CSV table of C-alpha atoms in Angstrom, one decimal:
chain,number,residue,atom,x,y,z
A,965,GLU,CA,-0.2,-0.1,0.5
A,966,GLY,CA,2.8,2.4,1.1
A,967,ARG,CA,4.6,1.9,-2.4
A,968,VAL,CA,2.2,2.0,-4.4
A,969,SER,CA,0.3,4.7,-2.9
A,970,ALA,CA,2.7,7.3,-3.9
A,971,LEU,CA,2.0,7.1,-7.2
A,972,ARG,CA,-2.0,7.2,-6.7
A,973,GLU,CA,-0.8,10.2,-5.1
A,974,TRP,CA,1.0,12.5,-7.1
A,975,MET,CA,-0.9,11.4,-10.7
A,976,GLY,CA,-3.4,13.6,-8.3
A,977,VAL,CA,-1.2,15.8,-7.4
A,978,MET,CA,-1.3,16.0,-11.7
A,979,GLN,CA,-4.4,16.5,-13.0
A,980,HIS,CA,-4.6,20.2,-12.5
A,981,HIS,CA,-5.3,21.9,-15.1
A,982,ASP,CA,-1.0,23.3,-15.4
A,983,ALA,CA,-0.1,19.4,-15.4
A,984,VAL,CA,-1.9,18.8,-17.7
A,985,THR,CA,-1.2,21.2,-20.5
A,986,GLY,CA,2.5,22.2,-19.5
A,987,THR,CA,1.5,25.3,-18.0
A,988,GLU,CA,3.4,25.0,-15.5
A,989,LYS,CA,6.4,27.0,-14.6
A,990,GLN,CA,9.8,25.2,-15.5
A,991,HIS,CA,10.6,24.4,-11.8
A,992,VAL,CA,7.5,22.9,-11.4
A,993,ALA,CA,7.6,19.9,-14.4
A,994,ASN,CA,11.0,19.1,-12.7
A,995,ASP,CA,9.3,18.4,-9.8
A,996,TYR,CA,6.8,17.3,-11.5
A,997,ALA,CA,9.3,14.5,-13.7
A,998,LEU,CA,11.3,14.1,-9.7
A,999,LYS,CA,7.8,12.9,-7.9
A,1000,LEU,CA,6.8,10.6,-11.3
A,1001,TYR,CA,10.3,9.3,-11.1
A,1002,LYS,CA,10.5,7.9,-7.5
A,1003,SER,CA,6.9,6.8,-7.2
A,1004,VAL,CA,7.1,5.1,-10.7
A,1005,ASP,CA,10.0,2.9,-8.9
A,1006,LYS,CA,8.2,1.8,-6.0
A,1007,CYS,CA,5.4,0.7,-7.9
A,1008,ARG,CA,8.3,-1.1,-10.1
A,1009,GLN,CA,9.0,-3.2,-6.5
A,1010,VAL,CA,5.5,-4.3,-6.4
A,1011,VAL,CA,5.2,-5.3,-9.7
A,1012,ALA,CA,8.6,-7.3,-9.7
A,1013,GLU,CA,6.7,-8.4,-6.7
A,1014,GLY,CA,3.8,-9.9,-8.6
A,1015,LEU,CA,5.7,-11.2,-11.5
A,1016,ASN,CA,7.3,-13.7,-9.1
A,1017,LYS,CA,4.0,-14.9,-7.4
A,1018,LEU,CA,3.1,-15.5,-11.0
A,1019,MET,CA,5.4,-17.5,-11.3
A,1020,VAL,CA,5.8,-21.1,-10.7
A,1021,LYS,CA,9.3,-20.6,-10.0
A,1022,GLN,CA,11.1,-18.4,-7.8
A,1023,PRO,CA,13.8,-17.2,-10.5
A,1024,GLN,CA,16.3,-14.7,-9.0
A,1025,LEU,CA,16.2,-11.4,-10.6
A,1026,TRP,CA,18.8,-9.5,-10.4
A,1027,GLU,CA,22.4,-10.1,-8.9
A,1028,GLY,CA,20.7,-12.3,-6.5
A,1029,SER,CA,17.9,-10.9,-4.8
A,1030,PRO,CA,14.4,-11.0,-5.9
A,1031,LEU,CA,13.9,-7.7,-3.8
A,1032,VAL,CA,16.6,-6.6,-6.0
A,1033,VAL,CA,14.6,-4.8,-9.4
A,1034,ASP,CA,16.9,-1.3,-10.1
A,1035,ARG,CA,17.7,-2.7,-13.2
A,1036,LEU,CA,14.9,-5.0,-14.0
A,1037,PHE,CA,13.1,-2.2,-16.1
A,1038,CYS,CA,14.9,-0.9,-18.4
A,1039,GLU,CA,14.2,3.7,-17.8
A,1040,ASN,CA,15.3,4.8,-21.2
A,1041,LEU,CA,14.3,2.5,-23.6
A,1042,ASN,CA,12.7,5.1,-25.4
A,1043,VAL,CA,16.6,6.7,-26.3
A,1044,SER,CA,17.0,3.7,-27.0
A,1045,ALA,CA,19.1,2.3,-24.3
A,1046,CYS,CA,19.0,-0.1,-21.8
A,1047,PRO,CA,22.3,-1.0,-19.9
A,1048,VAL,CA,20.8,-4.7,-19.2
A,1049,THR,CA,20.2,-5.9,-22.9
A,1050,GLU,CA,23.8,-4.5,-23.5
A,1051,SER,CA,25.4,-6.3,-21.2
A,1052,ASP,CA,26.2,-10.2,-23.0
A,1053,ASP,CA,24.8,-11.7,-20.0
A,1054,SER,CA,21.8,-14.6,-21.4
A,1055,LEU,CA,19.0,-12.4,-21.1
A,1056,ALA,CA,14.8,-13.9,-19.8
A,1057,VAL,CA,12.6,-11.2,-21.1
A,1058,THR,CA,9.2,-11.5,-18.7
A,1059,ILE,CA,7.2,-9.7,-21.1
A,1060,TYR,CA,3.1,-9.0,-19.0
A,1061,ASN,CA,-0.1,-7.9,-21.5
A,1062,PRO,CA,-2.1,-6.0,-19.2
A,1063,MET,CA,-5.2,-6.4,-22.1
A,1064,GLY,CA,-7.2,-9.0,-22.2
A,1065,ARG,CA,-7.1,-10.4,-24.9
A,1066,THR,CA,-3.7,-12.1,-27.3
A,1067,VAL,CA,-1.7,-9.4,-28.7
A,1068,SER,CA,2.0,-9.2,-31.0
A,1069,HIS,CA,4.1,-7.2,-29.4
A,1070,THR,CA,7.6,-6.1,-31.6
A,1071,VAL,CA,10.2,-6.3,-28.8
A,1072,ARG,CA,13.5,-3.8,-29.2
A,1073,LEU,CA,16.4,-4.4,-27.2
A,1074,PRO,CA,18.9,-2.0,-28.0
A,1075,VAL,CA,22.6,-4.5,-27.5
A,1076,VAL,CA,25.6,-4.2,-28.7
A,1077,ASN,CA,26.2,-7.8,-30.1
A,1078,LYS,CA,25.2,-8.9,-34.0
A,1079,VAL,CA,24.8,-12.7,-32.8
A,1080,PHE,CA,21.7,-13.7,-30.9
A,1081,THR,CA,19.3,-16.5,-30.7
A,1082,VAL,CA,15.4,-15.8,-29.5
A,1083,LEU,CA,13.4,-18.4,-28.3
A,1084,ASP,CA,10.3,-18.5,-27.3
A,1085,PRO,CA,7.9,-19.9,-24.1
A,1086,LEU,CA,8.4,-23.4,-25.4
A,1087,GLY,CA,12.0,-23.2,-25.9
A,1088,LYS,CA,11.4,-22.7,-29.8
A,1089,SER,CA,13.5,-20.6,-32.1
A,1090,VAL,CA,11.9,-17.0,-33.0
A,1091,SER,CA,12.8,-15.5,-36.1
A,1092,SER,CA,14.7,-11.7,-35.2
A,1093,THR,CA,16.7,-9.5,-37.0
A,1094,ILE,CA,19.0,-6.3,-36.1
A,1095,VAL,CA,18.3,-3.5,-37.3
A,1096,PRO,CA,20.5,0.2,-36.3
A,1097,ILE,CA,19.4,2.8,-33.7
A,1098,PRO,CA,19.4,5.7,-36.5
A,1099,ALA,CA,22.4,8.2,-35.3
A,1100,PRO,CA,20.1,11.3,-34.5
A,1101,VAL,CA,19.1,9.3,-31.3
A,1102,LEU,CA,22.7,7.9,-31.0
A,1103,ALA,CA,23.4,11.4,-30.1
A,1104,ILE,CA,21.1,13.0,-28.3
A,1105,PRO,CA,22.1,14.1,-24.9
A,1106,GLY,CA,22.6,11.9,-21.8
A,1107,ARG,CA,21.8,9.0,-24.0
A,1108,GLN,CA,24.8,6.6,-22.2
A,1109,SER,CA,24.5,3.0,-24.2
A,1110,LYS,CA,27.3,1.5,-26.4
A,1111,ALA,CA,24.4,-0.2,-28.5
A,1112,ARG,CA,23.8,0.8,-32.0
A,1113,ASP,CA,21.8,-2.0,-32.4
A,1114,GLU,CA,18.6,-3.4,-32.3
A,1115,LEU,CA,17.9,-6.7,-31.6
A,1116,VAL,CA,13.5,-6.9,-32.8
A,1117,PHE,CA,11.5,-9.7,-32.5
A,1118,GLU,CA,7.8,-10.6,-32.1
A,1119,ALA,CA,6.6,-11.9,-29.5
A,1120,VAL,CA,3.0,-13.1,-28.4
A,1121,VAL,CA,2.2,-12.1,-25.1
A,1122,PRO,CA,-0.9,-14.2,-24.0
A,1123,PRO,CA,-4.4,-12.0,-21.2
A,1124,VAL,CA,-3.9,-10.4,-18.8
A,1125,GLY,CA,-0.7,-12.6,-18.3
A,1126,PHE,CA,3.0,-13.1,-18.9
A,1127,ALA,CA,4.9,-14.8,-22.1
A,1128,THR,CA,8.7,-15.1,-21.2
A,1129,TYR,CA,11.3,-14.8,-23.8
A,1130,PHE,CA,14.7,-16.4,-24.1
A,1131,VAL,CA,17.8,-14.4,-25.4
A,1132,ARG,CA,20.9,-16.0,-25.8
A,1133,GLN,CA,24.5,-14.4,-27.0
A,1134,ASN,CA,27.0,-15.7,-29.5
A,1135,SER,CA,25.4,-19.1,-29.1
A,1136,PRO,CA,26.8,-22.0,-31.4
A,1137,GLN,CA,23.5,-22.5,-32.9
A,1138,SER,CA,22.9,-18.3,-33.7
A,1139,VAL,CA,22.6,-17.3,-36.8
A,1140,PRO,CA,22.6,-13.6,-37.9
A,1141,ILE,CA,19.4,-11.9,-39.6
A,1142,GLU,CA,21.5,-8.9,-40.6
A,1143,PRO,CA,19.4,-6.6,-42.5
A,1144,ILE,CA,20.4,-4.9,-45.4
A,1145,VAL,CA,21.1,-1.1,-44.6
A,1146,ARG,CA,22.1,0.9,-48.0
A,1147,LYS,CA,21.6,4.9,-48.9
A,1148,ILE,CA,18.9,5.7,-50.9
A,1149,THR,CA,20.5,7.9,-54.0
B,25,ALA,CA,7.0,5.2,-57.4
B,26,SER,CA,10.5,4.1,-57.1
B,27,PHE,CA,10.1,1.1,-54.5
B,28,SER,CA,7.6,-0.2,-51.9
B,29,ALA,CA,7.0,-1.6,-48.9
B,30,LYS,CA,4.4,-4.3,-47.8
B,31,ALA,CA,2.5,-3.7,-44.8
B,32,ASN,CA,-0.1,-6.5,-43.1
B,33,SER,CA,-2.8,-5.3,-45.0
B,34,PHE,CA,-1.7,-2.3,-48.3
B,35,ASP,CA,1.8,-0.9,-49.9
B,36,VAL,CA,3.3,2.4,-48.8
B,37,MET,CA,5.4,3.9,-52.7
B,38,PHE,CA,8.5,5.6,-51.7
B,39,ASP,CA,9.7,7.6,-54.4
B,40,LYS,CA,14.0,7.4,-54.9
B,41,THR,CA,14.6,9.8,-52.0
B,42,GLY,CA,13.0,7.6,-49.7
B,43,GLN,CA,10.6,10.2,-49.3
B,44,MET,CA,6.7,8.2,-48.7
B,45,THR,CA,4.9,9.3,-51.5
B,46,ALA,CA,1.3,6.4,-52.1
B,47,ILE,CA,-0.4,3.8,-49.7
B,48,ARG,CA,-2.1,1.4,-52.3
B,49,LEU,CA,-4.8,-0.7,-51.2
B,50,PRO,CA,-4.9,-3.9,-52.0
B,51,GLY,CA,-8.2,-3.4,-53.7
B,52,GLY,CA,-5.4,-1.0,-56.0
B,53,GLN,CA,-7.0,1.6,-54.7
B,54,SER,CA,-4.6,4.4,-53.7
B,55,VAL,CA,-4.0,7.4,-52.0
B,56,ALA,CA,-1.8,10.0,-52.5
B,57,VAL,CA,0.5,10.7,-49.0
B,58,ASP,CA,3.0,13.3,-48.8
B,59,GLN,CA,4.3,13.8,-45.9
B,60,SER,CA,6.9,16.3,-43.8
B,61,PHE,CA,8.4,18.4,-41.4
B,62,GLU,CA,6.9,22.5,-41.3
B,63,TYR,CA,7.3,24.6,-38.9
B,64,TYR,CA,6.0,28.0,-37.2
B,65,ARG,CA,6.7,30.9,-36.3
B,66,SER,CA,6.5,32.0,-33.0
B,67,LEU,CA,5.0,35.4,-32.8
B,68,PRO,CA,6.3,37.5,-30.1
B,69,GLY,CA,3.4,39.4,-30.0
B,70,ASN,CA,3.4,42.7,-27.7
B,71,ASN,CA,1.9,42.1,-25.2
B,72,THR,CA,0.0,45.3,-24.1
B,73,ALA,CA,-3.1,44.3,-25.9
B,74,PRO,CA,-4.6,41.9,-24.7
B,75,GLN,CA,-5.5,41.0,-28.2
B,76,PHE,CA,-1.5,40.4,-29.3
B,77,ARG,CA,-0.3,38.5,-26.6
B,78,ALA,CA,2.7,36.2,-28.0
B,79,SER,CA,2.6,32.9,-28.7
B,80,GLY,CA,3.8,30.5,-25.6
B,81,ALA,CA,2.7,28.3,-23.2
B,82,TYR,CA,-1.1,28.8,-23.1
B,83,VAL,CA,-1.7,30.2,-26.6
B,84,PHE,CA,-0.3,29.1,-29.8
B,85,ARG,CA,-0.2,31.9,-32.2
B,86,PRO,CA,1.8,31.5,-35.0
B,87,ASP,CA,3.7,34.7,-37.0
B,88,GLY,CA,2.3,33.7,-40.4
B,89,PRO,CA,1.6,30.1,-42.5
B,90,SER,CA,4.6,26.8,-41.6
B,91,LYS,CA,7.1,27.4,-43.8
B,92,PRO,CA,8.7,24.0,-45.4
B,93,TYR,CA,12.3,23.0,-43.9
B,94,ASN,CA,14.9,23.2,-46.9
B,95,ASN,CA,16.8,20.2,-47.9
B,96,THR,CA,20.0,21.4,-47.4
B,97,ASP,CA,21.0,18.5,-46.0
B,98,SER,CA,23.5,16.3,-48.1
B,99,GLU,CA,23.5,12.7,-46.4
B,100,ALA,CA,21.1,10.2,-48.3
B,101,PRO,CA,18.6,8.2,-46.7
B,102,THR,CA,19.4,4.9,-46.2
B,103,LEU,CA,16.6,2.8,-46.6
B,104,VAL,CA,16.9,-0.9,-43.9
B,105,GLN,CA,15.7,-4.0,-45.2
B,106,SER,CA,15.0,-7.1,-42.8
B,107,PRO,CA,12.6,-10.1,-43.7
B,108,GLY,CA,8.9,-8.8,-43.2
B,109,LEU,CA,10.6,-5.2,-42.0
B,110,THR,CA,11.6,-2.2,-43.7
B,111,GLU,CA,12.3,0.9,-42.5
B,112,ILE,CA,13.3,4.2,-44.0
B,113,HIS,CA,15.8,6.4,-41.8
B,114,ARG,CA,16.1,10.2,-42.8
B,115,ARG,CA,17.4,13.4,-41.6
B,116,VAL,CA,15.2,16.4,-42.0
B,117,ASN,CA,18.4,18.8,-41.4
B,118,GLU,CA,20.6,19.5,-38.5
B,119,TYR,CA,18.2,19.2,-35.7
B,120,ILE,CA,14.5,16.6,-37.0
B,121,SER,CA,15.3,12.7,-38.0
B,122,GLN,CA,13.2,10.1,-38.6
B,123,VAL,CA,12.4,6.6,-39.1
B,124,ILE,CA,9.7,5.7,-41.0
B,125,ARG,CA,8.7,1.6,-40.6
B,126,VAL,CA,6.5,-1.2,-42.4
B,127,ALA,CA,6.0,-4.1,-41.3
B,128,ALA,CA,4.8,-7.1,-43.2
B,129,ASP,CA,2.5,-7.9,-40.4
B,130,ILE,CA,0.8,-5.0,-39.4
B,131,ASP,CA,-1.6,-2.4,-40.1
B,132,TYR,CA,-0.8,1.2,-39.8
B,133,ILE,CA,3.1,3.0,-40.3
B,134,GLU,CA,5.1,4.1,-37.6
B,135,LEU,CA,7.1,6.9,-37.9
B,136,ASP,CA,9.6,7.7,-35.5
B,137,TYR,CA,11.2,11.3,-34.8
B,138,VAL,CA,13.4,12.6,-33.0
B,139,CYS,CA,13.6,16.7,-33.4
B,140,GLY,CA,15.7,19.8,-31.7
B,141,PRO,CA,17.4,21.3,-30.2
B,142,ILE,CA,15.1,24.1,-31.7
B,143,PRO,CA,17.6,26.5,-32.5
B,144,VAL,CA,16.9,30.4,-31.3
B,145,LEU,CA,19.9,32.0,-30.4
B,146,THR,CA,21.1,33.1,-34.1
B,147,ASP,CA,17.6,34.4,-35.6
B,148,GLY,CA,16.4,35.1,-32.2
B,149,VAL,CA,12.7,33.4,-33.1
B,150,GLY,CA,10.9,30.8,-31.4
B,151,LYS,CA,9.9,27.7,-33.5
B,152,GLU,CA,6.4,25.8,-33.6
B,153,ILE,CA,7.3,22.4,-35.6
B,154,ILE,CA,4.8,20.5,-36.9
B,155,ILE,CA,4.5,17.3,-39.0
B,156,ARG,CA,2.1,17.5,-42.0
B,157,PHE,CA,0.6,14.7,-43.7
B,158,ASP,CA,-0.9,15.7,-47.5
B,159,THR,CA,-3.2,13.6,-49.0
B,160,ASN,CA,-5.4,13.6,-52.4
B,161,LEU,CA,-8.5,12.9,-50.1
B,162,THR,CA,-11.5,15.3,-50.6
B,163,THR,CA,-12.7,16.0,-47.0
B,164,ASN,CA,-14.1,19.7,-47.1
B,165,GLY,CA,-13.0,21.0,-45.1
B,166,VAL,CA,-13.7,18.3,-41.9
B,167,LEU,CA,-11.8,17.1,-39.5
B,168,TYR,CA,-12.3,14.1,-36.6
B,169,THR,CA,-10.8,15.0,-33.3
B,170,ASP,CA,-10.8,13.3,-29.6
B,171,SER,CA,-10.7,16.0,-27.6
B,172,ASN,CA,-12.9,15.1,-25.7
B,173,GLY,CA,-11.0,11.8,-24.8
B,174,ARG,CA,-14.6,9.4,-25.7
B,175,GLN,CA,-15.7,10.1,-29.1
B,176,LEU,CA,-14.4,11.6,-32.3
B,177,LEU,CA,-15.7,15.1,-32.6
B,178,LYS,CA,-16.1,16.3,-35.9
B,179,ARG,CA,-14.9,19.8,-36.4
B,180,GLU,CA,-14.6,22.1,-39.5
B,181,ARG,CA,-12.7,24.3,-40.5
B,182,ASN,CA,-13.4,28.0,-40.1
B,183,ARG,CA,-16.5,27.6,-38.3
B,184,ARG,CA,-18.0,26.5,-34.3
B,185,PRO,CA,-21.8,24.8,-34.3
B,186,THR,CA,-22.7,26.6,-32.0
B,187,TRP,CA,-22.1,30.3,-33.2
B,188,ASP,CA,-20.9,32.3,-36.3
B,189,MET,CA,-17.6,32.8,-36.0
B,190,THR,CA,-15.5,34.9,-37.5
B,191,VAL,CA,-11.6,33.3,-37.8
B,192,THR,CA,-8.7,36.2,-37.9
B,193,GLU,CA,-5.9,33.5,-37.4
B,194,ALA,CA,-6.2,31.6,-40.0
B,195,GLN,CA,-3.8,28.9,-37.7
B,196,SER,CA,-5.1,28.8,-34.6
B,197,GLY,CA,-8.6,29.0,-34.7
B,198,ASN,CA,-8.5,26.2,-36.6
B,199,TYR,CA,-6.1,24.1,-33.7
B,200,TYR,CA,-6.9,21.5,-31.6
B,201,PRO,CA,-6.1,19.7,-28.6
B,202,ILE,CA,-5.1,15.8,-30.2
B,203,ASN,CA,-4.9,12.8,-27.2
B,204,THR,CA,-5.0,10.3,-29.1
B,205,ARG,CA,-5.8,10.8,-33.0
B,206,LEU,CA,-7.0,12.5,-35.1
B,207,ALA,CA,-8.6,11.4,-38.8
B,208,ILE,CA,-9.9,12.4,-41.9
B,209,ARG,CA,-11.7,11.5,-44.7
B,210,ASP,CA,-13.0,11.1,-48.1
B,211,GLU,CA,-16.8,9.9,-47.9
B,212,ARG,CA,-17.0,9.5,-51.4
B,213,GLN,CA,-14.4,7.2,-51.9
B,214,GLY,CA,-15.0,5.9,-48.7
B,215,LEU,CA,-11.3,6.1,-47.3
B,216,GLN,CA,-10.4,7.5,-43.8
B,217,PHE,CA,-7.1,8.4,-43.1
B,218,THR,CA,-5.9,8.1,-39.8
B,219,VAL,CA,-2.9,8.9,-38.2
B,220,LEU,CA,-2.8,7.9,-33.6
B,221,ASN,CA,0.1,9.7,-31.8
B,222,ASP,CA,2.0,8.8,-28.7
B,223,ARG,CA,0.6,12.4,-26.3
B,224,ALA,CA,-0.6,14.9,-26.5
B,225,GLN,CA,-0.6,17.4,-29.0
B,226,GLY,CA,-2.1,20.4,-30.9
B,227,GLY,CA,-3.2,19.0,-34.4
B,228,ALA,CA,-5.4,21.1,-37.7
B,229,SER,CA,-6.9,20.3,-41.3
B,230,LEU,CA,-5.2,23.4,-42.2
B,231,THR,CA,-6.0,22.7,-46.3
B,232,ASP,CA,-8.2,19.4,-47.7
B,233,GLY,CA,-6.8,16.4,-47.3
B,234,ALA,CA,-3.7,17.5,-45.5
B,235,VAL,CA,-3.7,17.3,-41.4
B,236,GLU,CA,-0.4,18.2,-39.4
B,237,LEU,CA,0.2,17.3,-35.7
B,238,MET,CA,2.3,20.3,-33.6
B,239,VAL,CA,5.3,17.8,-32.1
B,240,HIS,CA,8.1,20.0,-30.8
B,241,ARG,CA,7.9,24.6,-29.8
B,242,ARG,CA,10.1,26.5,-28.4
B,243,THR,CA,9.2,30.3,-28.1
B,244,LEU,CA,11.2,33.5,-27.0
B,245,TYR,CA,8.1,35.6,-24.7
B,246,ASP,CA,5.9,35.0,-22.0
B,247,ASP,CA,2.4,34.7,-23.1
B,248,ARG,CA,1.3,36.9,-20.4
B,249,PHE,CA,-1.4,34.2,-19.4
B,250,GLY,CA,0.2,33.7,-15.9
B,251,VAL,CA,2.9,31.2,-16.4
B,252,ASN,CA,6.0,33.9,-16.6
B,253,GLU,CA,8.2,31.9,-18.2
B,254,PRO,CA,8.6,31.2,-22.0
B,255,LEU,CA,8.3,28.0,-23.3
B,256,ASN,CA,12.6,27.4,-23.7
B,257,GLU,CA,13.3,24.3,-21.9
B,258,THR,CA,17.1,23.7,-21.8
B,259,GLY,CA,17.8,20.5,-21.7
B,260,VAL,CA,20.5,18.7,-20.5
B,261,ASP,CA,23.0,20.1,-21.7
B,262,GLY,CA,21.5,23.8,-21.9
B,263,GLN,CA,21.1,23.8,-25.8
B,264,GLY,CA,17.2,22.8,-25.8
B,265,LEU,CA,15.6,19.6,-25.5
B,266,VAL,CA,15.1,16.6,-27.3
B,267,ILE,CA,12.4,14.7,-27.9
B,268,ARG,CA,11.4,11.9,-29.4
B,269,GLY,CA,8.0,10.4,-30.3
B,270,GLN,CA,6.6,8.4,-32.8
B,271,LEU,CA,2.8,8.8,-34.9
B,272,ARG,CA,0.9,5.5,-36.5
B,273,LEU,CA,-0.7,6.0,-39.7
B,274,LEU,CA,-4.0,3.8,-41.0
B,275,LEU,CA,-5.3,4.2,-43.7
B,276,SER,CA,-8.7,2.2,-44.0
B,277,SER,CA,-12.4,2.1,-45.6
B,278,VAL,CA,-14.9,4.5,-43.9
B,279,GLU,CA,-16.4,1.7,-42.5
B,280,MET,CA,-13.4,-0.4,-40.7
B,281,ALA,CA,-11.8,2.4,-39.4
B,282,ALA,CA,-12.8,2.9,-36.4
B,283,GLU,CA,-12.3,-1.1,-35.5
B,284,GLN,CA,-9.0,-0.3,-36.6
B,285,HIS,CA,-8.0,2.9,-34.4
B,286,ARG,CA,-9.7,2.4,-30.8
B,287,GLU,CA,-8.4,-1.4,-31.2
B,288,LEU,CA,-4.9,0.4,-31.8
B,289,ALA,CA,-5.2,2.9,-29.4
B,290,GLN,CA,-6.0,0.5,-26.7
B,291,ARG,CA,-2.7,-1.6,-27.6
B,292,TRP,CA,-0.8,1.3,-27.7
B,293,TYR,CA,-2.6,2.6,-24.5
B,294,MET,CA,-2.3,-0.5,-22.7
B,295,GLU,CA,1.1,-1.5,-24.2
B,296,PRO,CA,2.9,-5.3,-22.6
B,297,MET,CA,5.9,-4.0,-20.3
B,298,VAL,CA,8.7,-5.9,-20.9
B,299,THR,CA,11.3,-7.0,-17.6
B,300,PHE,CA,14.2,-8.3,-17.6
B,301,ALA,CA,16.5,-11.1,-15.5
B,302,LYS,CA,19.3,-12.8,-16.2
B,303,TYR,CA,19.6,-16.7,-15.7
B,304,GLY,CA,22.4,-19.4,-16.5
B,305,GLY,CA,21.8,-22.5,-17.2
B,306,THR,CA,19.6,-23.4,-20.3
B,307,PRO,CA,15.9,-22.2,-20.8
B,308,GLU,CA,14.7,-25.5,-19.9
B,309,GLU,CA,15.9,-24.9,-16.2
B,310,TYR,CA,14.9,-21.7,-16.1
B,311,LEU,CA,11.6,-22.6,-17.8
């Protein structure tokens, strides 16, 4: 309750017309962003625990602790940056679908390597591709990332449930599917 | 067209410079679509008369019609092709770029843009950047917006439903808040062109067959409505804010349009959440 209420209350504050329309002063906008970040962060712990409970077994989510969530979510995917997916480790990518029907979702993960195998929840290989991140995105101020490409694959996620896809880097079974990249002249 | 990309229910045609030119439906019907970035110069106003305020946080007031960007950037667009996915990466100028994404298994065109920092210091002019789509649909001055957050409302250019309006500012007088989507229809052809956005923006249809969305603003004067600051966020490096956003474009029959854009908007709003965990051993062990 304590961890969820902060976001609920700050969302209430942000029903104020200045926050809705963007007519607040800049230092207020900065404060809104900070409060949202902090309250969303608290909710992530709840989401992580919720996912743990939904899973049959309790995996170690990150660095040995089921409650360490700081790096479980990537906050900079909007600038194609993510320290988790840019690491060399094999990852279990768990995708939660809040909709009441099955959805097909295009997953785009910033990556450093180019050779991957993506497996679906049944362990079957999934078609994936590597697509370059556009140069202007790489140059966005404040973006701290080594990723130059994105791994793209389609995930099918059941209604109000989750699916776990496995991303393995440089595995012997991996066959890189590189796109054709050419300048239009 | 120089080349085309296949989406699930239509083909997208591009010219030899990578510019989108048309969308072709399965029945052979084609709609010309010209997409461009343009900008409005913000009116500085003089803030002495109540009706001559600057363009700012509360009001959008351009100093005349939008201006196209002269494409002075010599960098050629990049075409990226993978099985089932086509992307065109294009730099519009030194501070605007875009990716057009067409995938064989989806029913819409994705437009990913990066804009900023908007240069204002060299010429001392605030600028308000728009994305415009010019189509050859006959729309009779009508635009549909979701301004009340529930239904698509019919907006007629230079007209209000409950009083006689004299429009004195051609752009501002026809701009509407766009929360999730706007659409234009050609009743004769039975086609609807819908643009969904990922954040609330301003939008309009200032000429027949055209829609525009304002994606970024940077103004230098306060509009004296209360905020007491110009809209001039400087960003992390003090140079100005860089934003990245996305639009999704749908072209379908009027009958099918509501089903498509409502489903897509809901799916976008309730997009799946992606989380990560390291694992050792095999996927089977993890499972």
